[in-house]
Coordinates of C-alpha atoms and ligand atoms in Angstrom, one line a residue:
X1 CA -33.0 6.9 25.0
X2 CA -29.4 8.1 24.6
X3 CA -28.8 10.5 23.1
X4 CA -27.7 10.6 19.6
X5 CA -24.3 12.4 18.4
X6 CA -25.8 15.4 16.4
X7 CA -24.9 15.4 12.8
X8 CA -23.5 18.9 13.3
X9 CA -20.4 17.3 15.5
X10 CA -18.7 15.4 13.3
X11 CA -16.2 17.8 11.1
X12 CA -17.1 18.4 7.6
X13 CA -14.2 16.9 6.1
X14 CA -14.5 14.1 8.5
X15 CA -18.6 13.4 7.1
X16 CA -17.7 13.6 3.1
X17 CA -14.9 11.3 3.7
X18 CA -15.9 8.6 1.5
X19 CA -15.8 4.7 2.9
X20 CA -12.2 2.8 2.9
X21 CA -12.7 0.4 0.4
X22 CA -11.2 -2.5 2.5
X23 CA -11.2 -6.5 1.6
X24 CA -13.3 -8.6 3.6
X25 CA -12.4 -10.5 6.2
X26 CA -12.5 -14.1 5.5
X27 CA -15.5 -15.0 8.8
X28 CA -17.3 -12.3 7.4
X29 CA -17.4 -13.7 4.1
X30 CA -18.4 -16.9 5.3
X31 CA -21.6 -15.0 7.5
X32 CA -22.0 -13.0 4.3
X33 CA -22.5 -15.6 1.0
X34 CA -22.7 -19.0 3.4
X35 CA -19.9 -20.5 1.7
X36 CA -16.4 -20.9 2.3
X37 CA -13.9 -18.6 0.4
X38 CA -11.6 -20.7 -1.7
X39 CA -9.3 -17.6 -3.7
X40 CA -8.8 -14.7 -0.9
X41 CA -7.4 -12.3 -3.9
X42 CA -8.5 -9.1 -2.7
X43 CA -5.8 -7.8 -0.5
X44 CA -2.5 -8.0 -2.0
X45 CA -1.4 -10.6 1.3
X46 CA 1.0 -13.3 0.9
X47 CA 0.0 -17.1 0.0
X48 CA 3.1 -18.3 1.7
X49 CA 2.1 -16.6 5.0
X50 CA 5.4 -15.2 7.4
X51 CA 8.5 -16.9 8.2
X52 CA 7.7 -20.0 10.4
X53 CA 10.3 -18.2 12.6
X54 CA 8.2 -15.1 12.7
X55 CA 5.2 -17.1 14.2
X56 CA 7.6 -18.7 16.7
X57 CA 8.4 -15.5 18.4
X58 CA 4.9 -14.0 18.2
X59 CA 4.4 -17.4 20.3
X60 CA 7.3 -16.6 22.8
X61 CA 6.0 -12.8 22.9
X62 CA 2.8 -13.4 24.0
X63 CA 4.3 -14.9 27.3
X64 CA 5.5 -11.5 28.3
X65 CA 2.0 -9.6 27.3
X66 CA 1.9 -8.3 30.4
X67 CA 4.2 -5.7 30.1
X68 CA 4.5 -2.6 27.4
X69 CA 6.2 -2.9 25.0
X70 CA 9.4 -0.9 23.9
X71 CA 7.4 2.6 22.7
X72 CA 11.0 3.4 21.3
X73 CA 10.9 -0.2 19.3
X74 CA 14.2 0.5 19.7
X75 CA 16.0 -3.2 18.5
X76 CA 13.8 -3.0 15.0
X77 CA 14.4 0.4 14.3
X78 CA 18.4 -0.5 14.7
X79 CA 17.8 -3.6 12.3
X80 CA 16.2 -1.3 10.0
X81 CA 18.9 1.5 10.4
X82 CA 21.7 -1.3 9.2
X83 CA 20.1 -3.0 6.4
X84 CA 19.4 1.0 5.2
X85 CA 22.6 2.4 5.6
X86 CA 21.0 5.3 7.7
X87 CA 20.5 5.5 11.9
X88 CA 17.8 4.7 13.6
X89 CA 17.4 8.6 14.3
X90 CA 16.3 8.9 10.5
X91 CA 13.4 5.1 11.3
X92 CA 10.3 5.2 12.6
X93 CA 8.2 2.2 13.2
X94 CA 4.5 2.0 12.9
X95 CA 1.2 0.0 13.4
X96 CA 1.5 -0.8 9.7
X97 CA 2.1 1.9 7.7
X98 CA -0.8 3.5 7.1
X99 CA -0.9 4.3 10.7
X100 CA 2.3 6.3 9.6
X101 CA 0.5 8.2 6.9
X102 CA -1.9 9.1 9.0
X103 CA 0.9 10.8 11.5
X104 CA 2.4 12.6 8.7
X105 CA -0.8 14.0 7.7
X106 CA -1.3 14.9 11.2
X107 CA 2.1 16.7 11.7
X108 CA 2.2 18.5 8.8
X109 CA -1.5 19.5 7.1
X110 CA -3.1 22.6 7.7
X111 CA -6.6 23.3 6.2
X112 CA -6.1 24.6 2.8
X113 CA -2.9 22.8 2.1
X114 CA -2.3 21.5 -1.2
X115 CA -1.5 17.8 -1.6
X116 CA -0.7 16.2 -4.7
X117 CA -0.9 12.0 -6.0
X118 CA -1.2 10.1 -8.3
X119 CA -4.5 8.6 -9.7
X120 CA -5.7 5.5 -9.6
X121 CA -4.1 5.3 -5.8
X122 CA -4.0 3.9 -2.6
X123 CA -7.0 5.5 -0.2
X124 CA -5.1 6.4 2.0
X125 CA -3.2 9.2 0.5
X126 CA -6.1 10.8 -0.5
X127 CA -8.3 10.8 3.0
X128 CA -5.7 11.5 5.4
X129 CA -5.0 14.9 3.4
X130 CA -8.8 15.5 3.4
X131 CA -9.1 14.8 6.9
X132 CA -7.7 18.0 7.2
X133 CA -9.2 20.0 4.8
X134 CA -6.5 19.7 2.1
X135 CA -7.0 20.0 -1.4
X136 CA -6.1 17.1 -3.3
X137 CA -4.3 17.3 -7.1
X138 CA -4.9 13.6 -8.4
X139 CA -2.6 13.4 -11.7
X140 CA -4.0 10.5 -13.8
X141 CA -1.4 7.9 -14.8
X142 CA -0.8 7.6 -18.4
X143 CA -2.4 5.4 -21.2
X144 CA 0.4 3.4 -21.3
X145 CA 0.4 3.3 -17.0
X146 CA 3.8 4.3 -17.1
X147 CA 4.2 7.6 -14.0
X148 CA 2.5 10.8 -15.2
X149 CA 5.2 12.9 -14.9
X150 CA 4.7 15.8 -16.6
X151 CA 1.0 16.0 -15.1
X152 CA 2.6 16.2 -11.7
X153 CA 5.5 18.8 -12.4
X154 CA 2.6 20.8 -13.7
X155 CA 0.4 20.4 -10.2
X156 CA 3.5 20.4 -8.0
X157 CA 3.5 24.2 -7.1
X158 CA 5.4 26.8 -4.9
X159 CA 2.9 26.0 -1.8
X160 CA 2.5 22.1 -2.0
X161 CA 2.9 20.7 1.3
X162 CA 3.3 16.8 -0.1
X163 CA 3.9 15.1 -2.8
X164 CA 2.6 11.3 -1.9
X165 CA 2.8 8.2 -4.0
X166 CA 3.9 4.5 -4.2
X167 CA 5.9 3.0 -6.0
X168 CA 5.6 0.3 -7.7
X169 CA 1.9 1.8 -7.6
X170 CA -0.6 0.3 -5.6
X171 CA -3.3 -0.4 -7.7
X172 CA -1.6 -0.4 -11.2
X173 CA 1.5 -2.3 -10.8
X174 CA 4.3 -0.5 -12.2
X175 CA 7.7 1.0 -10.4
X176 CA 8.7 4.4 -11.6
X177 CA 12.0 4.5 -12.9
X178 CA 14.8 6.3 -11.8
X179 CA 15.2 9.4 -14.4
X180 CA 11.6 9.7 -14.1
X181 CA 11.9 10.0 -10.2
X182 CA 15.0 12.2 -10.6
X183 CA 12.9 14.5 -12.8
X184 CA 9.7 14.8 -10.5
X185 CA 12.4 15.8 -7.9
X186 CA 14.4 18.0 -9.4
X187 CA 10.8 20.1 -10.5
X188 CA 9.4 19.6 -7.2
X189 CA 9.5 22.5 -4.3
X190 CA 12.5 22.2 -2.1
X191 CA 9.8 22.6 0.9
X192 CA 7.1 19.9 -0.4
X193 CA 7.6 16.9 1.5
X194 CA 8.5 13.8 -0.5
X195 CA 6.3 10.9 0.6
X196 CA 7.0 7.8 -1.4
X197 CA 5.4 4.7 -0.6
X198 CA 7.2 1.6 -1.4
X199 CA 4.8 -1.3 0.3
X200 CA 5.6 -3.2 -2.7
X201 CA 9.6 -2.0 -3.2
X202 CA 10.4 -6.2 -2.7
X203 CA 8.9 -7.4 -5.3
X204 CA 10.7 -5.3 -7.9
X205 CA 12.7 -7.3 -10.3
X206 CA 16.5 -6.4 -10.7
X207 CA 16.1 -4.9 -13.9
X208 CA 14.5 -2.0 -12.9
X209 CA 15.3 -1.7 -9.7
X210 CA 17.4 1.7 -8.4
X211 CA 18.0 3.0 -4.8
X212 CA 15.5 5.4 -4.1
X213 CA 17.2 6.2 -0.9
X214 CA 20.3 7.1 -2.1
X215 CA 18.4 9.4 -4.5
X216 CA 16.7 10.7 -1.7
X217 CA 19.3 11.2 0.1
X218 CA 20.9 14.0 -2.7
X219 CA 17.4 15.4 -2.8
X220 CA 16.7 19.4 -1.9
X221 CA 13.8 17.9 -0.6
X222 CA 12.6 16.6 3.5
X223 CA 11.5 13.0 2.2
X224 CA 10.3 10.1 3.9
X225 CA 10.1 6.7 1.9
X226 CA 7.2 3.7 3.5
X227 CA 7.4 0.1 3.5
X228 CA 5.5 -2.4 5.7
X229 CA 5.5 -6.0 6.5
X230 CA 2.3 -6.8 5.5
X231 CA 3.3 -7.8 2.0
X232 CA 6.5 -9.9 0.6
X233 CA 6.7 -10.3 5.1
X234 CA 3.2 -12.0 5.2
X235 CA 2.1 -10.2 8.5
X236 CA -0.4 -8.0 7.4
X237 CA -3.1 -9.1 10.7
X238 CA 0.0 -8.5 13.2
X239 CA 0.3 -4.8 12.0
X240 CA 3.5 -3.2 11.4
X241 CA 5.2 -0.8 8.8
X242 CA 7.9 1.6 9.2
X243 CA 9.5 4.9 7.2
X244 CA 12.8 6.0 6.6
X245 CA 13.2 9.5 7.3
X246 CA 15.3 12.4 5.9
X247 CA 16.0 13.9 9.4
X248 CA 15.6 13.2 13.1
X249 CA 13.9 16.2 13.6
X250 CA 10.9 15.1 11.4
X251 CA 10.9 11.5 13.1
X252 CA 10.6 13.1 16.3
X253 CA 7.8 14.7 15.4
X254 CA 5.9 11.7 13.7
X255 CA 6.6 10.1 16.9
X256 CA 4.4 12.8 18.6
X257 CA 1.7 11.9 16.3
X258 CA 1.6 8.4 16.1
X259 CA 0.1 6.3 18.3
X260 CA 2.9 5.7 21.1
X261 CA 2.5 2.0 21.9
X262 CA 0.9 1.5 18.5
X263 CA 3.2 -1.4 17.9
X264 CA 2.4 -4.2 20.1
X265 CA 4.6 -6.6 21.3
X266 CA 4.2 -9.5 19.2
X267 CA 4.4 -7.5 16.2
X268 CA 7.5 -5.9 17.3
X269 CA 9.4 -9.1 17.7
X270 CA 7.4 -10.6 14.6
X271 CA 9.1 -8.0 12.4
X272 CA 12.9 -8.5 13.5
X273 CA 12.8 -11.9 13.0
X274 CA 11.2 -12.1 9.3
X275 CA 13.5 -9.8 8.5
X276 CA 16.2 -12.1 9.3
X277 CA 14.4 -14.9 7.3
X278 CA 15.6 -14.3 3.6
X279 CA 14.9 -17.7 2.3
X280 CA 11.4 -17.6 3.4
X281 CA 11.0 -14.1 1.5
X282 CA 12.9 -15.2 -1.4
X283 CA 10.5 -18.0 -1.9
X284 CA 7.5 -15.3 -1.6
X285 CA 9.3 -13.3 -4.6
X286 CA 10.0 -15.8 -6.9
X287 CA 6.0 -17.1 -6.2
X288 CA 5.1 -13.7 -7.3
X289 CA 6.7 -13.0 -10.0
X290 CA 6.1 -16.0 -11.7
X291 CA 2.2 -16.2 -11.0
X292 CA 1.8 -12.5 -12.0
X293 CA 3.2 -12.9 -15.0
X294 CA 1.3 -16.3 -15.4
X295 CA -2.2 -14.5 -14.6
X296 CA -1.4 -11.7 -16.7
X297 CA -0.6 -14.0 -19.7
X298 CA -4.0 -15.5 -19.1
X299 CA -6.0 -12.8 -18.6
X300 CA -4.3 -11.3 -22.1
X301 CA -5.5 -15.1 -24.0
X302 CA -9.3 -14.1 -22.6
X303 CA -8.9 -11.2 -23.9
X304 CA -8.9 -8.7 -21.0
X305 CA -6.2 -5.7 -20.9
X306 CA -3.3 -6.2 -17.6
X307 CA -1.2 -3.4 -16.6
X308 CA 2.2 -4.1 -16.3
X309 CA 3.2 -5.5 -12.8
X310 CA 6.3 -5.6 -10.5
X311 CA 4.1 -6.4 -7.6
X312 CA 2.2 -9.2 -6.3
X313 CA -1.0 -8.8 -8.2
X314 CA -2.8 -7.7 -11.6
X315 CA -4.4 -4.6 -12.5
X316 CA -6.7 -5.9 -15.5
X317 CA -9.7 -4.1 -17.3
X318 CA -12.6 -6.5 -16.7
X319 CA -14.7 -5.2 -19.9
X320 CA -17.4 -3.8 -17.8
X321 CA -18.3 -2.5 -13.9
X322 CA -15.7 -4.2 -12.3
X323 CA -18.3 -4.4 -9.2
X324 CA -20.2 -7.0 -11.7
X325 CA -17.4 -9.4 -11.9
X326 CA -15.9 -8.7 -8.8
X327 CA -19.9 -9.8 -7.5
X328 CA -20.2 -12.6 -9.8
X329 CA -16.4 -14.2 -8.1
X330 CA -18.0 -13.6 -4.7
X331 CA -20.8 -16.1 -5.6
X332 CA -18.0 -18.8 -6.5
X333 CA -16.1 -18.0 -3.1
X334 CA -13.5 -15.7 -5.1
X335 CA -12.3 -12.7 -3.7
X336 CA -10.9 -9.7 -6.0
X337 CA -11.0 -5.7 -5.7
X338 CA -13.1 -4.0 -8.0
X339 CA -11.5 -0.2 -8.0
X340 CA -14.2 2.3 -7.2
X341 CA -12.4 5.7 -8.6
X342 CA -13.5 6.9 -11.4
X343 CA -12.3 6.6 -14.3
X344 CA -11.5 2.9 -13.4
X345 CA -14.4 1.7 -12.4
X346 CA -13.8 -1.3 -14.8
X347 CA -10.5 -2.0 -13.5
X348 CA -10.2 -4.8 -11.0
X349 CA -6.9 -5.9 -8.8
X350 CA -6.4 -9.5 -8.5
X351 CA -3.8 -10.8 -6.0
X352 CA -1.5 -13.0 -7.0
X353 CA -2.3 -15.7 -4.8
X354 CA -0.8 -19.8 -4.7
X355 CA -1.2 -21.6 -8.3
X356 CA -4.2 -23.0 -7.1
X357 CA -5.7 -19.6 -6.3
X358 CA -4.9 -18.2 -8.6
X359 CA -6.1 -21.3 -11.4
X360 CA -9.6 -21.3 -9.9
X361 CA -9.9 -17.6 -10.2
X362 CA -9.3 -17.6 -13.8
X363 CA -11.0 -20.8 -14.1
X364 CA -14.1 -18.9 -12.5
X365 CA -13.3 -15.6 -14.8
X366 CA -13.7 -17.3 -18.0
X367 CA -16.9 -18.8 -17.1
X368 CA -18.3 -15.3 -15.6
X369 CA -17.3 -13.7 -18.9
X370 CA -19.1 -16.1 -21.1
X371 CA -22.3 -15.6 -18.3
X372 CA -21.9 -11.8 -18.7
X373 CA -20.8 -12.0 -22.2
X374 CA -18.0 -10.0 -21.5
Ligands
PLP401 C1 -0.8 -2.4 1.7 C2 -0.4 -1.0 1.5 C3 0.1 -0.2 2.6 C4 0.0 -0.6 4.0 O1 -0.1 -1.4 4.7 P1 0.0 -1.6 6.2 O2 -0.6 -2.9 6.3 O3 -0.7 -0.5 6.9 O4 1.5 -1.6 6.5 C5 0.5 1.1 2.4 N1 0.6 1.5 1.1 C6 0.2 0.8 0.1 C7 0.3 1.4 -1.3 C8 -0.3 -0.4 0.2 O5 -0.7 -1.1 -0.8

């Protein structure tokens, strides 16, 4: 018999860490409900897939497999640097950027550390702080879901360590706007770390879209903003995100605590080349925003509540335990996020998917809710 790892060895924090609500995979659907899945709406990925281009060089990378690849990522974070206005001193590059939220937990965090976010939110920001026995402020959004800012100038104190949120919000939808974000700033500690995640910052429409860099850039604040190619870029399986930095000396140290050949080959050269591709990701956006607005529109007609959205999906109250419904699409080979935080346990997230998707999910949704009489 081998011998088991005794409970006693795995840190505290570590054990009450609750489960990463993740999508499924699509073969594990299929070994799961024995059926093919015809809407894959759970994980905010792109219908329109990467720039053909990108898939070309993944292609001509895999030739040269053999080798390591730049730890530096040197080219991308240059690319990066130039379409940013900044140097690549002030980029880092990682596998995706959660792995990056992870290395900024691990540079900075001590146990008893005060963190504060926004709630609902992405995981993430919540377990990497945990992880090292942080405490976590969760400032619930508004009724109206615009940012709760007051709330958080009231938790942000004298020894908060990071402020961490995204923006447009992952799971709600909306994009803070620009007083509001001059306000938190201008409360907030000049030591707390400014952590803004912006996975979604593409798909912003012009209207209320500001430069959160350049505001950062005045801040009395060390910031770092997120973004990732798994979204608007389509490569969310290759695995690659990257931050923008306030100061070298801070990258230098999240590339200490990353992992240092985190971002493989194909990935690297994946992501310089979609970023080339503007016509592919313009068709992405324009997709987006007019399907979420569409699935909104219809989920309002059946009656359900939506969140405002300037991201690729729809944050809607589904009338009961979102788990239900979410369970109930599953059967019909339609995949959603039911949100498991309380007090949104009847909220669900619904990619916005192709028009076909996205017509069978609500197609699927307005027979469920007559089933469930929602
Ligand atoms: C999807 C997402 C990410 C990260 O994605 P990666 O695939 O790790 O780059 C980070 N933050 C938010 C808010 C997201 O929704």
């Amino acid at each position: 018999m081998p011998k088991q790892l005794p409970d006693s060895a795995i840190r505290p924090e570590v054990a009450n860490l609750p489960d990463y609500n993740a999508g499924v995979a699509l073969d594990r659907f299929r070994d799961t409900y024995g059926i093919e899945c015809v809407a894959k709406l759970d994980s905010n990925e792109s219908p329109l897939g990467p720039s053909p281009n990108a898939i070309k060089a993944m292609q001509d990378a895999a030739l040269g497999v053999a080798r390591y690849p730049d730890a530096a990522n040197q080219a991308l974070r240059a690319l990066i640097a130039k379409q940013n206005k900044t140097v690549p001193e002030n980029v880092i590059i990682g596998n995706g950027s959660e792995d990056l939220i992870g290395a900024i937990f691990r540079a900075v965090i001590r146990p008893d550390d005060h963190v504060v976010t926004i709630c609902p939110s992405f995981g993430l920001h919540e377990f990497g702080a945990l992880t090292f026995g942080a405490t976590v402020t969760k400032v619930v959004f508004k009724d109206d879901w615009s940012f709760p800012v007051a709330g958080l100038c009231e938790a942000l104190d004298a020894e908060t360590r990071i402020l961490i949120f995204s923006s447009p919000s992952n799971p709600v939808g909306p994009a803070i706007k620009e007083q509001e974000f001059r306000d938190i700033l201008a409360h907030a500690n000049p030591d707390t770390l400014i952590c803004l995640d912006e996975a979604y910052v593409e798909f912003i429409d012009a209207a209320n879209k500001f430069d959160a860099l350049a505001i950062l850039a005045e801040a009395r604040q060390p910031w770092i903003a997120l973004r990732t190619f798994s979204k608007a870029y389509g490569l969310a399986g290759a695995r690659v995100g990257y931050g923008i930095a306030s100061d070298p000396a801070f990258i230098k140290a999240l590339m200490k605590t990353r992992n240092p050949f985190g971002v493989n080959a194909l990935a690297g050269s994946a992501a310089i080349v979609a970023l080339a591709d503007q016509t592919h990701l313009s068709k992405v956006l324009n997709l987006a925003k007019t399907e979420r607005a569409r699935i909104a529109a219809a989920l309002e007609a059946m009656g359900f509540v939506c969140a405002p959205s300037q991201t690729n999906f729809v944050f809607f109250n589904t009338g009961v335990t979102a788990t239900k419904v979410a369970e109930a699409l599953r059967l019909k080979g339609i995949l959603i996020k039911a949100w498991l935080e309380p007090p949104f346990l009847n909220w669900a997230r619904v990619t916005s998917g192709t028009p076909q998707e996205n017509d069978i999910f609500l197609a699927a949704l307005s027979t469920i809710k007559s089933e469930l009489d929602i």
